[in-house]
Tab-separated table of C-alpha atoms in Angstrom:
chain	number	residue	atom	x	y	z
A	42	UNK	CA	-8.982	-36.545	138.535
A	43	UNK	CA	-5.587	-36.312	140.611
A	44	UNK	CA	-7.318	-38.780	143.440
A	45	UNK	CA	-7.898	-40.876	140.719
A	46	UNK	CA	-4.548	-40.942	139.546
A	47	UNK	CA	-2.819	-40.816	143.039
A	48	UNK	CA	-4.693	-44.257	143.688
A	49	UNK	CA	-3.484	-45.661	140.588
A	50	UNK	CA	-0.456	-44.841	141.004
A	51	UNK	CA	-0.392	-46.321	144.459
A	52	UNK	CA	-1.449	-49.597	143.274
A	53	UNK	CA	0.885	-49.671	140.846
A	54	UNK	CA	3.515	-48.918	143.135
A	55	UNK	CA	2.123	-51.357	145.499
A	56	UNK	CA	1.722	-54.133	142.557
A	57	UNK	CA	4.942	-53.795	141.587
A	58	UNK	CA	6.865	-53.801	145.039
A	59	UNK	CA	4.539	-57.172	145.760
A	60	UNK	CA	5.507	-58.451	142.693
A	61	UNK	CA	9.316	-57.917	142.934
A	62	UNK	CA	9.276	-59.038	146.449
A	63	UNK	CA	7.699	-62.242	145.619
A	64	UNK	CA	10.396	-62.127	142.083
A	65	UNK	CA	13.245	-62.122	144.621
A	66	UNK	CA	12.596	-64.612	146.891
A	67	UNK	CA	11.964	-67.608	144.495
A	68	UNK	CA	15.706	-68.201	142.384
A	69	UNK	CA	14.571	-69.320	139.068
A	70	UNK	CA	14.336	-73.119	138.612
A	71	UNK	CA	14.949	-75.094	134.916
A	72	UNK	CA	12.345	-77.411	134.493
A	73	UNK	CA	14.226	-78.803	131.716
A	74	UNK	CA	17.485	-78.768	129.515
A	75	UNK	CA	18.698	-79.560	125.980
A	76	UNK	CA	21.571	-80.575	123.883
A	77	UNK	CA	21.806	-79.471	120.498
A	78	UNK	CA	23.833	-82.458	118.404
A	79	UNK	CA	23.795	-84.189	115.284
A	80	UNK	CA	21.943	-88.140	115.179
A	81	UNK	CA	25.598	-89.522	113.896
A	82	UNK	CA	27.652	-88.136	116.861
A	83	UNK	CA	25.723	-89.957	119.329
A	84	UNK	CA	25.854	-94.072	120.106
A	85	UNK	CA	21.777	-94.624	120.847
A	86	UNK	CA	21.297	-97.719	122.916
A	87	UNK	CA	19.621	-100.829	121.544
A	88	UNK	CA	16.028	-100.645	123.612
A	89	UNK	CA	14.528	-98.299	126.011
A	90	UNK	CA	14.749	-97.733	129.347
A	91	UNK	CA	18.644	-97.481	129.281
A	92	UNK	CA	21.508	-94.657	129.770
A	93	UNK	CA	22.940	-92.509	126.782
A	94	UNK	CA	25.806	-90.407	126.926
A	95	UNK	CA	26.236	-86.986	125.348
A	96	UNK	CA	29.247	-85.299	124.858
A	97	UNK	CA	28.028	-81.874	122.950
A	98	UNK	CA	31.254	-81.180	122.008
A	99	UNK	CA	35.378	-82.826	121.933
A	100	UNK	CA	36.108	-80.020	124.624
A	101	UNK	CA	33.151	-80.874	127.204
A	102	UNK	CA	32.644	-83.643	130.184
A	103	UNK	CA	30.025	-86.505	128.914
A	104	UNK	CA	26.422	-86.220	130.620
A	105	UNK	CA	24.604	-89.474	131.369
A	106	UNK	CA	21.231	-89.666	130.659
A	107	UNK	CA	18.672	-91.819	131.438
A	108	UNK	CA	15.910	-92.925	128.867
A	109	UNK	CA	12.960	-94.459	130.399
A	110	UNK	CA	9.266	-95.762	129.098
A	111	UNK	CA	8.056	-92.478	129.282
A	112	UNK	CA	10.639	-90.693	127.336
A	113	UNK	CA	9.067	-89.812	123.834
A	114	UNK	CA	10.892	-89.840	120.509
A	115	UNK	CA	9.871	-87.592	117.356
A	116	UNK	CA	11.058	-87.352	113.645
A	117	UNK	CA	9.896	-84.018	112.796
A	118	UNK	CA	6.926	-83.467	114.565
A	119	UNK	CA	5.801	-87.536	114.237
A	120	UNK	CA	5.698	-89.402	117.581
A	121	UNK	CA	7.369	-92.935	117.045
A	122	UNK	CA	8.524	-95.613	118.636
A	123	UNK	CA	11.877	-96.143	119.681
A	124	UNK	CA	12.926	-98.781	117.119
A	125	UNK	CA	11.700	-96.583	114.623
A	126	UNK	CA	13.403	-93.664	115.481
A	127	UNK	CA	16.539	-95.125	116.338
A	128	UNK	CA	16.841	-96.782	112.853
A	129	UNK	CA	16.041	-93.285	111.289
A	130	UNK	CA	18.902	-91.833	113.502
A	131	UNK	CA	21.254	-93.945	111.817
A	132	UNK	CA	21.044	-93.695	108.342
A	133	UNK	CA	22.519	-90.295	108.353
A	134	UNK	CA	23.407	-86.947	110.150
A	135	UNK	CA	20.218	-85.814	110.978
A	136	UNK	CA	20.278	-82.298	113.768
A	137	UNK	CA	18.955	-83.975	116.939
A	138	UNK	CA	17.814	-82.298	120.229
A	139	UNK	CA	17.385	-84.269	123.480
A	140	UNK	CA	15.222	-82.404	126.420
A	141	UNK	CA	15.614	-83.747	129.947
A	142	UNK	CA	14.866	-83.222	133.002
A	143	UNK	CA	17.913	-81.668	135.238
A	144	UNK	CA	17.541	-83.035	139.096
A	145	UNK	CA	16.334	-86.828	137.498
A	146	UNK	CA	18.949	-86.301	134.027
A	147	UNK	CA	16.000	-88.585	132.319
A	148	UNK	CA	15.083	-87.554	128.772
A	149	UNK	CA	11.794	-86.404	128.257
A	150	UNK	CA	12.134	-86.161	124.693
A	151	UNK	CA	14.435	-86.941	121.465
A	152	UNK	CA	13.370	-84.692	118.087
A	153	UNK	CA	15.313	-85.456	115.290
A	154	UNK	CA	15.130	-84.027	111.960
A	155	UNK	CA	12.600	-85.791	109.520
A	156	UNK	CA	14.593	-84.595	106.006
């Protein structure tokens, strides 16, 4: 029974010094970012691809963006086009969130609020 545990124990030990080792030397990388905002505080462009700037809040620097043909847009959890989505944006303040991509800055997705 002790052997038994003794070469548990060692792999575990082993695991976990392998495991950390290979932790350390890869820094953690963000495959993609958000801003939190609300539909009316944001001018949306006219058609898609084209830039959008974001400015999530009076104190902070804008951000560019860039919204290409792949970017997708969502009300609720409804894919739609951009057209349609835009025109939703604008009716009123609906909470929006924009996910993009941090070394390109192109949005991978808009979700805004369906009610």
């Amino acid at each position: 029974m002790n052997i038994c545990l003794s070469i548990t124990a060692l792999i575990l030990v082993s695991a976990t010094q392998l495991f950390g080792n290979a932790q350390a030397a890869q820094p953690m990388k963000f495959l993609e970012r958000s801003y939190e905002l609300y539909t009316l505080e944001l001018s949306l462009p006219r058609a898609v691809p084209s830039r959008l700037t974001v400015r999530p809040c009076l104190e902070c620097t804008p951000d560019t963006l860039q919204l290409a043909n792949s970017s997708l847009f969502y009300i609720g959890r409804e894919a739609v086009p951009y057209a349609q989505f835009a025109t939703h944006a604008k009716t009123r303040s609906y909470s929006l969130t924009i996910h993009y991509t941090p070394e390109t800055k192109v949005v991978t997705r808009m979700v805004a609020a369906a009610n």
